[in-house]
Structures are given as structure tokens and as C-alpha cells.
Tab-separated table of C-alpha atoms in Angstrom:
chain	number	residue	atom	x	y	z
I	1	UNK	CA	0.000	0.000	0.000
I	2	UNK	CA	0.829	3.441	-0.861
I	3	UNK	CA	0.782	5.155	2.737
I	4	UNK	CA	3.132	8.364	1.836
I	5	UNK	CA	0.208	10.498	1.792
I	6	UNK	CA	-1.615	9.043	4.864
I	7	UNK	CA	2.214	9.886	6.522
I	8	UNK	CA	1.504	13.740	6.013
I	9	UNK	CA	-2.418	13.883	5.462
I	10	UNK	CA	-4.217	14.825	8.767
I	11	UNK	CA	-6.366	12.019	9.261
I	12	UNK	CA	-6.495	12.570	12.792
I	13	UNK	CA	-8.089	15.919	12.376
I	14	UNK	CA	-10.858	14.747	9.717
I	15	UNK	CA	-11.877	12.072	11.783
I	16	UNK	CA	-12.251	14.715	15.255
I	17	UNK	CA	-14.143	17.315	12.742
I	18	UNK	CA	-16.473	14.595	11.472
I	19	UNK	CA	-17.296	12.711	14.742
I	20	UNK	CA	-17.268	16.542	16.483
I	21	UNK	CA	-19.993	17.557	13.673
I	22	UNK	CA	-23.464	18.402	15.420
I	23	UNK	CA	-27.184	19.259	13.652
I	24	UNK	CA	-27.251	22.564	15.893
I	25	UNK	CA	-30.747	24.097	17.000
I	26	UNK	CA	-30.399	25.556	20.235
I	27	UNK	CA	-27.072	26.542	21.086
I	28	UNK	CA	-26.368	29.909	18.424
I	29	UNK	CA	-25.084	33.172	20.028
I	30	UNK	CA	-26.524	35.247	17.194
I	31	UNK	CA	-23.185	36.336	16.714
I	32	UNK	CA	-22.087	37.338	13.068
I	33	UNK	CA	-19.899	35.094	11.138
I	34	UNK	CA	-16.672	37.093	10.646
I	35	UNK	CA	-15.988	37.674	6.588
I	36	UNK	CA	-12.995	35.906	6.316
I	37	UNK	CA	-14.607	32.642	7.925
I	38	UNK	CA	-17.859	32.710	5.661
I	39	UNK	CA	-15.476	32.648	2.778
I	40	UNK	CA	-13.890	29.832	3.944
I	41	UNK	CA	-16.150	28.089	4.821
I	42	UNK	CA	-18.339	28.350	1.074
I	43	UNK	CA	-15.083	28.170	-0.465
I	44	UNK	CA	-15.276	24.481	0.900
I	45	UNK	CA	-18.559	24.266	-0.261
I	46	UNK	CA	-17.666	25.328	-3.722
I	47	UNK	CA	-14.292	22.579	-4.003
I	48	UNK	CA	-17.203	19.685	-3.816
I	49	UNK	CA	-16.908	17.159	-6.618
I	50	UNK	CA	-20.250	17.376	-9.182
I	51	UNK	CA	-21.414	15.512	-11.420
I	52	UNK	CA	-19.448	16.460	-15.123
I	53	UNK	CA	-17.872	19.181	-12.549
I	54	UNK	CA	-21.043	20.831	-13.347
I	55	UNK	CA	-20.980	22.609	-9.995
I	56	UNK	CA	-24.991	22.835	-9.761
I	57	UNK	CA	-24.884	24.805	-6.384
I	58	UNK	CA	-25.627	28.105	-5.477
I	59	UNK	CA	-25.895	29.887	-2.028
I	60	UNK	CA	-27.878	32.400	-0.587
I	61	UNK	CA	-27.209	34.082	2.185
I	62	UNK	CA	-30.037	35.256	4.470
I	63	UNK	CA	-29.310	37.778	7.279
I	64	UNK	CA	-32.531	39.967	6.980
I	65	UNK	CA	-34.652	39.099	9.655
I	66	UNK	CA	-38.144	40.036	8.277
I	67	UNK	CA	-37.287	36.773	5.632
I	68	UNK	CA	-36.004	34.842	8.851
I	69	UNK	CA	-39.130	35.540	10.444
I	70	UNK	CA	-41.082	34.704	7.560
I	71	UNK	CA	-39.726	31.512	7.168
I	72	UNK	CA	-39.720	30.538	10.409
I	73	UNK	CA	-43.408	31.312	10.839
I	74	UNK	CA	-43.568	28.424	8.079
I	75	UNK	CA	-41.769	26.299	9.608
I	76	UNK	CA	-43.642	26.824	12.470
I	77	UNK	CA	-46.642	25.341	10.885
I	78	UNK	CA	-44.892	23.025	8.635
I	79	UNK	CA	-44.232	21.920	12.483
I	80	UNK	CA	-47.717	21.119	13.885
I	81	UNK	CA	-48.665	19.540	10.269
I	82	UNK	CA	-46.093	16.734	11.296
I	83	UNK	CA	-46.892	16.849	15.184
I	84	UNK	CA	-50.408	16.196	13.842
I	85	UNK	CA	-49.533	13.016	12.524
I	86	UNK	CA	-48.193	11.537	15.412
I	87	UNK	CA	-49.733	9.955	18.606
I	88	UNK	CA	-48.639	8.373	22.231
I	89	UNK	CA	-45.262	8.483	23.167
I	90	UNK	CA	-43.387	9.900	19.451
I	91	UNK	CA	-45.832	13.023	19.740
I	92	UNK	CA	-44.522	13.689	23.344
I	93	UNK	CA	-41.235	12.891	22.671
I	94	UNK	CA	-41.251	14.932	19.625
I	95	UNK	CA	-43.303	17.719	21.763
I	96	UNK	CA	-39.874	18.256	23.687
I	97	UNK	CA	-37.869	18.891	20.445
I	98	UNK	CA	-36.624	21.723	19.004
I	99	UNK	CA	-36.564	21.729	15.397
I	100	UNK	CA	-34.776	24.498	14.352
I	101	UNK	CA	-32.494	28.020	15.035
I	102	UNK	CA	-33.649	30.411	12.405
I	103	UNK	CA	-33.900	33.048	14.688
I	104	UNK	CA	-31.454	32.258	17.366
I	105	UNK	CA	-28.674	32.055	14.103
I	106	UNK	CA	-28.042	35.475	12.579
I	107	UNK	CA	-27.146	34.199	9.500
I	108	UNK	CA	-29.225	31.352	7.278
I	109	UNK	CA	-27.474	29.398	4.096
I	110	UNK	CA	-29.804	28.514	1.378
I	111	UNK	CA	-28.625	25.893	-0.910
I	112	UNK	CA	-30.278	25.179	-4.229
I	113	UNK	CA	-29.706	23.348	-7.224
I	114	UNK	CA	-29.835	24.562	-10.814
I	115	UNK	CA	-30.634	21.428	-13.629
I	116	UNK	CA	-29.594	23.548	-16.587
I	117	UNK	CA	-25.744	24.646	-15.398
I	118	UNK	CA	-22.902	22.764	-17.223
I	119	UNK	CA	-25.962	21.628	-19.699
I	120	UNK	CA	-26.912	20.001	-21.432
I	121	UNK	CA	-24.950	16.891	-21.833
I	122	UNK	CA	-23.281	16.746	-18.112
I	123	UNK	CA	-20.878	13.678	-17.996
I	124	UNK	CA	-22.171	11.327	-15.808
I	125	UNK	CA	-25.581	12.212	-15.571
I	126	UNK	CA	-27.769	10.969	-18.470
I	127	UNK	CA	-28.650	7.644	-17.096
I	128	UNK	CA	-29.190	8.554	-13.013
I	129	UNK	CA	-30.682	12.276	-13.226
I	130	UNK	CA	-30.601	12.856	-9.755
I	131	UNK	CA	-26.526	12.761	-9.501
I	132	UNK	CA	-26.975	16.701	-9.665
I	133	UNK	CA	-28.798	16.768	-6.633
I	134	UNK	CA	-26.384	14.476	-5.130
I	135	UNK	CA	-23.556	17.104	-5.876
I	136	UNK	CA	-25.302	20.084	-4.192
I	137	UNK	CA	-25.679	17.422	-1.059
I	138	UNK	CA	-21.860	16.777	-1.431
I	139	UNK	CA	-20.899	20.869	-1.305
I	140	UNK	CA	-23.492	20.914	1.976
I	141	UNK	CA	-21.302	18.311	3.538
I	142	UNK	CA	-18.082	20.228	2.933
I	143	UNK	CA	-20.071	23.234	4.615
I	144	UNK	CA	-21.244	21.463	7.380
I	145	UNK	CA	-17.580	19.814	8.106
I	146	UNK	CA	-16.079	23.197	7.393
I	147	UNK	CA	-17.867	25.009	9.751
I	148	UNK	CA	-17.426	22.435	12.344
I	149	UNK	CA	-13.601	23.303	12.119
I	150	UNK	CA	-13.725	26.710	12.543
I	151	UNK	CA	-15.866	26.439	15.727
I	152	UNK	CA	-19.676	27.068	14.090
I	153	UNK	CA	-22.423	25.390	14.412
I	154	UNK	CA	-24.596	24.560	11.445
I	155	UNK	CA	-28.427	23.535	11.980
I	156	UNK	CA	-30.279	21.818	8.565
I	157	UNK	CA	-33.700	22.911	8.649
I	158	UNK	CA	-35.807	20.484	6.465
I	159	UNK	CA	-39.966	21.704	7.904
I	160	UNK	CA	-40.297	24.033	5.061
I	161	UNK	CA	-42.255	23.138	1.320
I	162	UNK	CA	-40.057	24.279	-1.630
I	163	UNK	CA	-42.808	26.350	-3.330
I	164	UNK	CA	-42.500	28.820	-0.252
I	165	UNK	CA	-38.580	29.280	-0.023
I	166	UNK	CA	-38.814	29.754	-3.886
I	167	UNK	CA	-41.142	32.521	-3.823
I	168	UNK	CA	-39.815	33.834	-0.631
I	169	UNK	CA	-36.079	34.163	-1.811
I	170	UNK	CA	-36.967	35.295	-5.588
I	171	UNK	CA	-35.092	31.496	-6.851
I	172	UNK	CA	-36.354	31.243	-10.551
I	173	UNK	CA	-38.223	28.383	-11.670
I	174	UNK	CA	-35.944	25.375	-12.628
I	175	UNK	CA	-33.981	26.161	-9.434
I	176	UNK	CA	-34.372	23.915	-6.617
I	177	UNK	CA	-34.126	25.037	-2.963
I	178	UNK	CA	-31.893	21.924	-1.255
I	179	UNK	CA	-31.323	22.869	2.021
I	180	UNK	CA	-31.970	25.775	4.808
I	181	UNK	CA	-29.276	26.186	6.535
I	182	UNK	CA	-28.438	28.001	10.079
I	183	UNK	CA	-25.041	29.000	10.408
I	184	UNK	CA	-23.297	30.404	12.946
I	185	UNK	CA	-20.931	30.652	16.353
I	186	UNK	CA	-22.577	28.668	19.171
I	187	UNK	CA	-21.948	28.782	23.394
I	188	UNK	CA	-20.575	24.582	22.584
I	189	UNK	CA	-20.996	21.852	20.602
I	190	UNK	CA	-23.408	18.741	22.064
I	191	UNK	CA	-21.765	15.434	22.309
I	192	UNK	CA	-25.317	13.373	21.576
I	193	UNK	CA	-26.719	14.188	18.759
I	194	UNK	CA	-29.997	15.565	20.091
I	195	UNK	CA	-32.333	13.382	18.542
I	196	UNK	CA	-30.738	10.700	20.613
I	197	UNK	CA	-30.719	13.037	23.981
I	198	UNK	CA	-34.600	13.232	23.495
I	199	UNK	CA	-34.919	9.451	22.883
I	200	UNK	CA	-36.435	9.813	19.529
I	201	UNK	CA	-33.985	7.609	17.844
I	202	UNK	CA	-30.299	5.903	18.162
I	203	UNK	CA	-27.069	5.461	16.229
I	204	UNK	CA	-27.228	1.987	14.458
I	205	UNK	CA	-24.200	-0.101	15.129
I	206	UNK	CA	-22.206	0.317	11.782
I	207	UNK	CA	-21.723	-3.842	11.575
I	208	UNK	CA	-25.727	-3.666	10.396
I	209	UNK	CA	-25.268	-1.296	8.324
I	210	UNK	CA	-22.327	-2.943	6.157
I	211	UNK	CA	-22.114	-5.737	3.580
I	212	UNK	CA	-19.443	-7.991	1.383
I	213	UNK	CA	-20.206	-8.793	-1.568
I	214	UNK	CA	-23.637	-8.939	-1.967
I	215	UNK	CA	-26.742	-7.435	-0.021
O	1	UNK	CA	-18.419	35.648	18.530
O	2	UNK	CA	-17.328	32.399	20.502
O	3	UNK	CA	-13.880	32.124	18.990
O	4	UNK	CA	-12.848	29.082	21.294
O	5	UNK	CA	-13.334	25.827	19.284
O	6	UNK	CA	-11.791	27.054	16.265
O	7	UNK	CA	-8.212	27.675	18.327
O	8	UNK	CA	-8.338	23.449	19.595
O	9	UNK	CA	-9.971	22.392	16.191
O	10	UNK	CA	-7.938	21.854	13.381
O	11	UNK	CA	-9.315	24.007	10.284
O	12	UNK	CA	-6.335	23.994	8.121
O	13	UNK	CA	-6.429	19.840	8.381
O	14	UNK	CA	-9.523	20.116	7.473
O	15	UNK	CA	-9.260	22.484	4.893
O	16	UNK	CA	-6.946	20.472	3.359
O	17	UNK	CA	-8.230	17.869	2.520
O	18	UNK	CA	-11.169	19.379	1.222
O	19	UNK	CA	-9.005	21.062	-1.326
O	20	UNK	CA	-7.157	17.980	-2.278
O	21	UNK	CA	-10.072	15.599	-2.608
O	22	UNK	CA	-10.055	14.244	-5.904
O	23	UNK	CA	-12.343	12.274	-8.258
O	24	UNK	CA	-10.135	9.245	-9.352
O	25	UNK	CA	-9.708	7.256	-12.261
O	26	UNK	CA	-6.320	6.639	-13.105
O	27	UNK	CA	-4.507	6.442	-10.414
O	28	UNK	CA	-5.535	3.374	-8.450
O	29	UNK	CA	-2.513	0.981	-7.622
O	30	UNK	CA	-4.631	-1.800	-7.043
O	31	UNK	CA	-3.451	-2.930	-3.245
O	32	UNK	CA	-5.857	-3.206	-0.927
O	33	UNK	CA	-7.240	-0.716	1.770
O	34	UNK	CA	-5.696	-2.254	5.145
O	35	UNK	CA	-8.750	-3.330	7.241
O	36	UNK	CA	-8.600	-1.088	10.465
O	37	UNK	CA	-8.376	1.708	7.742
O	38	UNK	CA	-11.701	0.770	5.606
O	39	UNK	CA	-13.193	0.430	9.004
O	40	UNK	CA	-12.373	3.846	10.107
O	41	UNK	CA	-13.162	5.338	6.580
O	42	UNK	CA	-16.593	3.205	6.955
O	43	UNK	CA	-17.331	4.969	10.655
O	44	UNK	CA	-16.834	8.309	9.219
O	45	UNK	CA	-19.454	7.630	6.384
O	46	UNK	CA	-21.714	6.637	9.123
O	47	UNK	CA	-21.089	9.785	11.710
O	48	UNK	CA	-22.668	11.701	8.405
O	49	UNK	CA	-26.172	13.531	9.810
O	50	UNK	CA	-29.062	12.305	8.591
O	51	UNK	CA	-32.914	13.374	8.725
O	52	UNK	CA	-34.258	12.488	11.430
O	53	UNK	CA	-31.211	10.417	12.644
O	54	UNK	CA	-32.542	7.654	10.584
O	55	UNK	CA	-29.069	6.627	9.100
O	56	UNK	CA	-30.962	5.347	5.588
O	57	UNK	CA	-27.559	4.315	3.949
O	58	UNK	CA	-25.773	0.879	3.276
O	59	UNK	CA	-22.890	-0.349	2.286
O	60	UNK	CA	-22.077	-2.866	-0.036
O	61	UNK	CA	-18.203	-4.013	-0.129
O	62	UNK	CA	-17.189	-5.549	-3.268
O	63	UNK	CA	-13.870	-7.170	-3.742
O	64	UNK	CA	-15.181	-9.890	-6.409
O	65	UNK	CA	-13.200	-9.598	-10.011
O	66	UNK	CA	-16.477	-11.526	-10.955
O	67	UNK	CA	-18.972	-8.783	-10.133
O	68	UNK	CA	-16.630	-5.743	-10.832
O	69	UNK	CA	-15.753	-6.982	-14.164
O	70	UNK	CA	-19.759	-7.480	-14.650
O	71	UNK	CA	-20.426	-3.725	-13.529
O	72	UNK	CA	-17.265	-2.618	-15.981
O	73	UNK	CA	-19.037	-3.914	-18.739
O	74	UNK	CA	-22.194	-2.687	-17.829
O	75	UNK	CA	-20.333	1.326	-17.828
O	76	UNK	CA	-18.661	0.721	-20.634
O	77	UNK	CA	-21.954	0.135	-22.738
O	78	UNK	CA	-23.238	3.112	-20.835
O	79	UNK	CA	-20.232	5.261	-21.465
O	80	UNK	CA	-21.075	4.187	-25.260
O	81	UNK	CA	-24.519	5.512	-25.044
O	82	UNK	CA	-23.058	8.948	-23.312
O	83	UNK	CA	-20.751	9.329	-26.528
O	84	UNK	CA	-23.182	8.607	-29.148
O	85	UNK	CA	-24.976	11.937	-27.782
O	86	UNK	CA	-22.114	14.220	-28.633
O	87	UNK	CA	-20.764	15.548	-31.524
O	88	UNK	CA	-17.540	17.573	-32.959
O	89	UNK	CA	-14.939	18.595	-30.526
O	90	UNK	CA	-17.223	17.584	-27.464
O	91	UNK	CA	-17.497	14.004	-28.336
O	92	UNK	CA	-13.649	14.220	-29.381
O	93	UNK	CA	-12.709	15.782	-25.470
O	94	UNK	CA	-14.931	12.969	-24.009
O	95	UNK	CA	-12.901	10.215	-26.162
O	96	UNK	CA	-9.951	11.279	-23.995
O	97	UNK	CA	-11.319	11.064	-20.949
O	98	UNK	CA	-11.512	7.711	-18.659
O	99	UNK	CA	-14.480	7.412	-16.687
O	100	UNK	CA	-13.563	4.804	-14.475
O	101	UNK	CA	-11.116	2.783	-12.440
O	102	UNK	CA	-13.574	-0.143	-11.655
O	103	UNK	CA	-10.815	-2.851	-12.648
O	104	UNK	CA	-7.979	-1.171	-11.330
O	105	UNK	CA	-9.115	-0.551	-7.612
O	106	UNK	CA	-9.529	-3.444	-5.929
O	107	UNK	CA	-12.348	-2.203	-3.393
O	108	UNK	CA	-15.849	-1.006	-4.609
O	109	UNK	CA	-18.184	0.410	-2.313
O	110	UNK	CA	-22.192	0.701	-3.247
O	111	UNK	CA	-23.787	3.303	-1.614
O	112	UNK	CA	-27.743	2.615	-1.180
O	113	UNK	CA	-30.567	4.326	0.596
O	114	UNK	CA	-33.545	2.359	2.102
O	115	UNK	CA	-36.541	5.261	2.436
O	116	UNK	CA	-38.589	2.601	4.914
O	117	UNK	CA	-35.546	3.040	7.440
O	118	UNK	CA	-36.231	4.735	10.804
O	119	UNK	CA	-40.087	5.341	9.403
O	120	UNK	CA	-42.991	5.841	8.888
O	121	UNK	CA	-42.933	8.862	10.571
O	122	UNK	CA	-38.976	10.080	9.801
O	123	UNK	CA	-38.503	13.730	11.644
O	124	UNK	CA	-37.861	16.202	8.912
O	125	UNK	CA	-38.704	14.388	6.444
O	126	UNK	CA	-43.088	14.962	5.651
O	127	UNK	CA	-42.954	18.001	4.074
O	128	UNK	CA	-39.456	16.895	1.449
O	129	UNK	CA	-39.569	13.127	0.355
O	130	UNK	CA	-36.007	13.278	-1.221
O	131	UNK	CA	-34.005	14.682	2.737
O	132	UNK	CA	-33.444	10.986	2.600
O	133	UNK	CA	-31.678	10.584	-0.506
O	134	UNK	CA	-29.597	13.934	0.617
O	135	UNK	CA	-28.564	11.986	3.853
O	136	UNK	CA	-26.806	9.624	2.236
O	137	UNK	CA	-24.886	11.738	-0.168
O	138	UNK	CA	-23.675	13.200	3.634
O	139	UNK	CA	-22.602	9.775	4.053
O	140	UNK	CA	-20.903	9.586	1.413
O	141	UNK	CA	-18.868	13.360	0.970
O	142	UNK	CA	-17.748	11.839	4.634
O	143	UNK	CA	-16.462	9.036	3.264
O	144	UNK	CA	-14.260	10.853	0.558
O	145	UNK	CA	-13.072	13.218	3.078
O	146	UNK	CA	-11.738	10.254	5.181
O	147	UNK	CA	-10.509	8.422	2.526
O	148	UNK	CA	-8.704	11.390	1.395
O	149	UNK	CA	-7.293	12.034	4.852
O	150	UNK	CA	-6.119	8.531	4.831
O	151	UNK	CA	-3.779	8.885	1.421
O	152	UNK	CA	-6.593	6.976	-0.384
O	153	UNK	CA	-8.266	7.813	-3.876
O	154	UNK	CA	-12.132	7.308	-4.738
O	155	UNK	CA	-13.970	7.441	-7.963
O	156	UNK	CA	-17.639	7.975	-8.144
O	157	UNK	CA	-19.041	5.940	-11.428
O	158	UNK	CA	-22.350	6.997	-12.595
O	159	UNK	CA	-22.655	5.675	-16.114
O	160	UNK	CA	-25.239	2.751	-15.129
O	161	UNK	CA	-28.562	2.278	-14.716
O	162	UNK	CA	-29.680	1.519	-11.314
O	163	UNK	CA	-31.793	-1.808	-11.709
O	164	UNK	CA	-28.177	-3.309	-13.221
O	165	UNK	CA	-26.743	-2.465	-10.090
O	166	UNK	CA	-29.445	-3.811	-8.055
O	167	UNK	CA	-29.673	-7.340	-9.727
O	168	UNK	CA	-25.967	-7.323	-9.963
O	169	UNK	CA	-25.839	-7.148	-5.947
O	170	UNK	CA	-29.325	-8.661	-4.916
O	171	UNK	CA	-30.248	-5.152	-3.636
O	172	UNK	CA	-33.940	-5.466	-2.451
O	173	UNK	CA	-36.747	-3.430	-4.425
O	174	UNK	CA	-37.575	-0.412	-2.311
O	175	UNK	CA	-33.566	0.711	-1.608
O	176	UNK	CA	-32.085	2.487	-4.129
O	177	UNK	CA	-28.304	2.168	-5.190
O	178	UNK	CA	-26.996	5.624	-4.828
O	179	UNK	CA	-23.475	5.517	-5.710
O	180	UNK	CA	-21.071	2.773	-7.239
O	181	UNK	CA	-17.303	3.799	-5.257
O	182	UNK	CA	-14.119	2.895	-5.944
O	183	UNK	CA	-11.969	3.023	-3.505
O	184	UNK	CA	-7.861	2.038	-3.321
O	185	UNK	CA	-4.628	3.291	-2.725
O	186	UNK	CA	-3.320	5.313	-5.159
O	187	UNK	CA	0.080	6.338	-7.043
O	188	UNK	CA	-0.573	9.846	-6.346
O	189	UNK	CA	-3.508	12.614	-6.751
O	190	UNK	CA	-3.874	15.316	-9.264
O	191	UNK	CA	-3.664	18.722	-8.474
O	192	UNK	CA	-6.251	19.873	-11.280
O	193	UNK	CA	-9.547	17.479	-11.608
O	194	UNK	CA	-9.699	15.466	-14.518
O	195	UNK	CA	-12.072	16.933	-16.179
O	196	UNK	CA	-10.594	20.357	-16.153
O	197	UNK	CA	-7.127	19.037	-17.607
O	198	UNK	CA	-8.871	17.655	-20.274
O	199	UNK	CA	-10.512	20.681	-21.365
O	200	UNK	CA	-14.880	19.382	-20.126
O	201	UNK	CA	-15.193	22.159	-18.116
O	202	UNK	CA	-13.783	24.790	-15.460
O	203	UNK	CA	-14.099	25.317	-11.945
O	204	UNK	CA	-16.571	28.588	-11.686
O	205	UNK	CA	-15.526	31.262	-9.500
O	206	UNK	CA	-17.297	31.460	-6.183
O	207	UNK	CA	-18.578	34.713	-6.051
O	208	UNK	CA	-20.655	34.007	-9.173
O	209	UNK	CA	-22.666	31.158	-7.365
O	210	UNK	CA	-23.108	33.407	-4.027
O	211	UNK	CA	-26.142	35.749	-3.675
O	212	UNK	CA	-26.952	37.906	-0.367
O	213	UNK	CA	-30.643	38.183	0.975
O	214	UNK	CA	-32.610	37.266	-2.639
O	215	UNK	CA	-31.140	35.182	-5.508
């Protein structure tokens, strides 16, 4: 095996970064993001691999908080629709959760994905059409991870339809909102993910999760 | 703004290996991934967040020439279809470019999403059917990153339809093969992607894919 690059690669410091990495609601300051981090930090987002290196991503950044409160007022509902659906034990437990920081974060991330850019023959997309979308996930990942290193916290907010953050945000038609993001300095980073603190679900062990050869 | 975590966590690592993440083809040695490493590179896939912590990803390890030289044959026929859709000095770029190391790494690894895992009722997930698919392309940007870390190359193939890869690997009807990884040592890593050397396309600059408050 070729290890020279493991020799000088941090490995070390991926692995804390990714196992340090937290879906963040309620611990945001409401601090800003200083310039020179947010450009980091998309700049990461940006060096994703795409599909045909068709780089279908675009970000929008939301400080404004009439469009913060606008949203989160529809998320708010978006909220009860899915409480409504639940009875017993899940509704209380999910009762106790918090599903979001759009206010508490000073800063939102909007993520979208655009069909028609590096169109229209991208390479390696004519017989799975959804690869684009997986590149735009890809470029949230390097975000997320990025952010993570530089001591943010970074909460996806996923209670929203798409027809509302599309007229809300002005994103033409053909665009495809992705991912709401919160982004922003936080008092610490929770060790538990906090759907497992509330006892709504667990980490699998990843033995059941893995397979040789076959299914 | 809480500057603390970002002094004890390692950005530049991080950074890194964001930046030197590649998409390989060519450069796969063919010696196997030491097993405490695949492990590790495995746990970081499956530290990725998912919606409602319902961890919807797989993974399928294949080492069989049998079944890799199967899938191979399967691209190139794809990769045959792909070409027959350009013309002039576009088809003539793509006739340079290799689209796989499937043969030449001796490690795949099929990334698959099962949308009945952690439901019915997934958190986050009602109002956007596809947060599911976006978890596990989390998963698997984790998995590069680690990999990368680790001095290893990985390819992502996507010239194949996804009920070959599903009888291929006796993946059940109702999970859906995602992505089709290779995944090896490698002789080195390029500084420029592929697909820019060979003239496909360029990296955009980030400012044109940024927007502040509306699109």
C-alpha cells in the first residue's frame, strides 16, 4: 500500500471534525460570522466534486430578519402539520424537540440546485438524473464539516415546502431550494446528537449497516 | 463571537483535505485498503447527519473480479450511449477522458438508501420526500473526506442504470443504489480534476454562485 500520503495527510483531524460535527438548534449566540470565515467556509462548499464538474450549487445568504421571520413562521406550521400526525409516546417525545435556530442564528445558508448549469450533456448524468442533486448534497457536507472546524455550528432545517422558499427568496423556476441552513458561532458543541438526547432515535451499530459482496 | 473551538480544532487539516479531494480514475494501484483503515473510513461515512437520525444508507463491499468486471461492462456500454450523444470537438474531449477505475481498484463500495428506514414517521422528512436521498450523499462526501485524509483515492461511477446495479448485488426493491465507489490506494492525486485538464469544463468562481438576501 501506498501510505506516503496518509504519513503527512491529517487524518487525525478529519476524523475529530467529522465525529465533532453536530445538527445545531439551540445553542447559536446570534453572533455574526466574521468575513474571512464565511469565505472559507463556502469556499469548501464550492471545491465539492459534481457531477461532469457541473458545480450545480448556489448559495444564498439570508441575514434579513423580516425573511427569517417569515420563514420561520412556516416552519412553524410546517411543524404542527407533522406533530399532527403523530400519537402516544413519538408526539410527546417529539413535543420536547426543538426543530430548528432560524432566529437564534443570525445568519441562514440557502442551498439550491440549478438542472440547466454545465448543460446540457453533463458527464455522468444521463442515465441517473438525480446525480446533480447528489452534488449540491456533497458541497453541503463540505459546509457542514467546514464550519465544524472553525468552531460554528450549522443547523439543517428540512420543515419548510419548496414552493415557499422559492417565492420567498426570488429562486427562478428550474432552481431547486436543497437545504436551509443556520449557520453560525454557538456557546458549545453537544456530544449526543440531540435526537438521541430526546430518545427519539439511536445510532445503528455500523456492523448492520455494512455488507461484502452482496446485499 | 465564541472564537474558542476554532483555536483546539484543526481548520487547516480540514481544509486540506477538502481542497485535495479528488475524483479518481487513473490512479488506483490496485493494493488493498488495510482493514482497520476501511473500518475507520466506513465509521466516518456513518457519523454523516441524517434526517431524522434515521441513518438510511448501506454499504455494499465488493472485492469480487467476478462482479466488478460485470459492472465494468455494464459502464462501458453506458459510457457508449453517453458518446453517441455528442458531436464535434465535445465528443472528441470525451474520447480522452476515462471514466472509471472499476478494474484497477480493488475495493468497490455501493452506496444505497432504504426510504422505509427509521419510518414511517422520519422527523424532517413529511414536508421533502427526497431529505433521505440527501442523507446519504452526507454519508458519502464523509467518506471521501476520510478516505482522502487517509492517502486513499475514490472514484464515483455513474454511467449505469440503477436496476443493473441492483440485480448485480441482490439489492432489495424499495432501496435504491446511490453511488457505485471505488476506492484504493493510489500512485498519487492530481492537483487539477480530470475533467478540467482535459478541457470538459472549469471550476466557476465562487462569487458568481453566491447571492446575499434574494437570488
Amino acid at each position: 500500500m501506498n501510505t506516503g500520503p496518509s504519513d503527512v495527510l491529517p487524518a487525525a483531524g478529519l476524523y475529530e471534525v467529522v465525529h465533532r460535527r453536530r445538527d445545531v438548534r439551540s445553542q447559536f449566540t446570534g453572533e455574526p460570522v466574521p468575513g474571512d470565515v464565511l469565505a472559507r467556509v463556502l469556499a469548501a462548499a464550492h471545491a465539492a466534486p459534481s457531477v461532469g464538474l457541473s458545480q450545480p450549487w448556489d448559495f444564498v445568504l439570508v441575514e434579513d430578519p423580516g425573511t427569517r421571520r417569515a420563514f420561520h413562521d412556516h416552519v412553524r406550521r410546517e411543524r404542527d402539520a407533522f406533530a399532527a400526525s403523530l400519537t402516544g409516546a413519538e408526539a410527546e417525545r417529539f413535543a420536547r424537540i426543538k426543530i430548528d435556530g432560524v432566529l437564534e442564528s443570525g445568519l441562514s445558508v440557502v442551498v439550491t440546485y440549478d438542472a440547466e448549469r454545465g448543460g446540457p450533456a453533463v458527464l455522468g448524468r444521463h442515465a441517473i438524473a438525480d446525480t446533480g442533486l447528489y452534488s449540491v448534497c456533497l458541497a453541503i457536507q463540505n459546509l457542514w464539516l467546514a464550519a465544524t472546524a472553525e468552531g460554528l455550528g450549522v443547523g439543517w432545517v428540512s420543515f419548510y415546502r419548496e414552493p415557499f422558499v422559492r417565492r420567498l427568496l426570488g429562486i427562478p423556476d428550474g432552481v431547486r431550494p436543497v437545504a436551509w441552513l443556520c449557520l453560525g458561532p454557538v456557546t458549545h458543541t453537544e456530544t449526543v446528537p440531540d435526537l438521541e438526547r430526546h430518545g427519539w432515535r439511536s445510532r445503528l451499530p455500523l456492523e448492520t449497516v455494512v455488507h461484502r459482496e452482496h446485499w
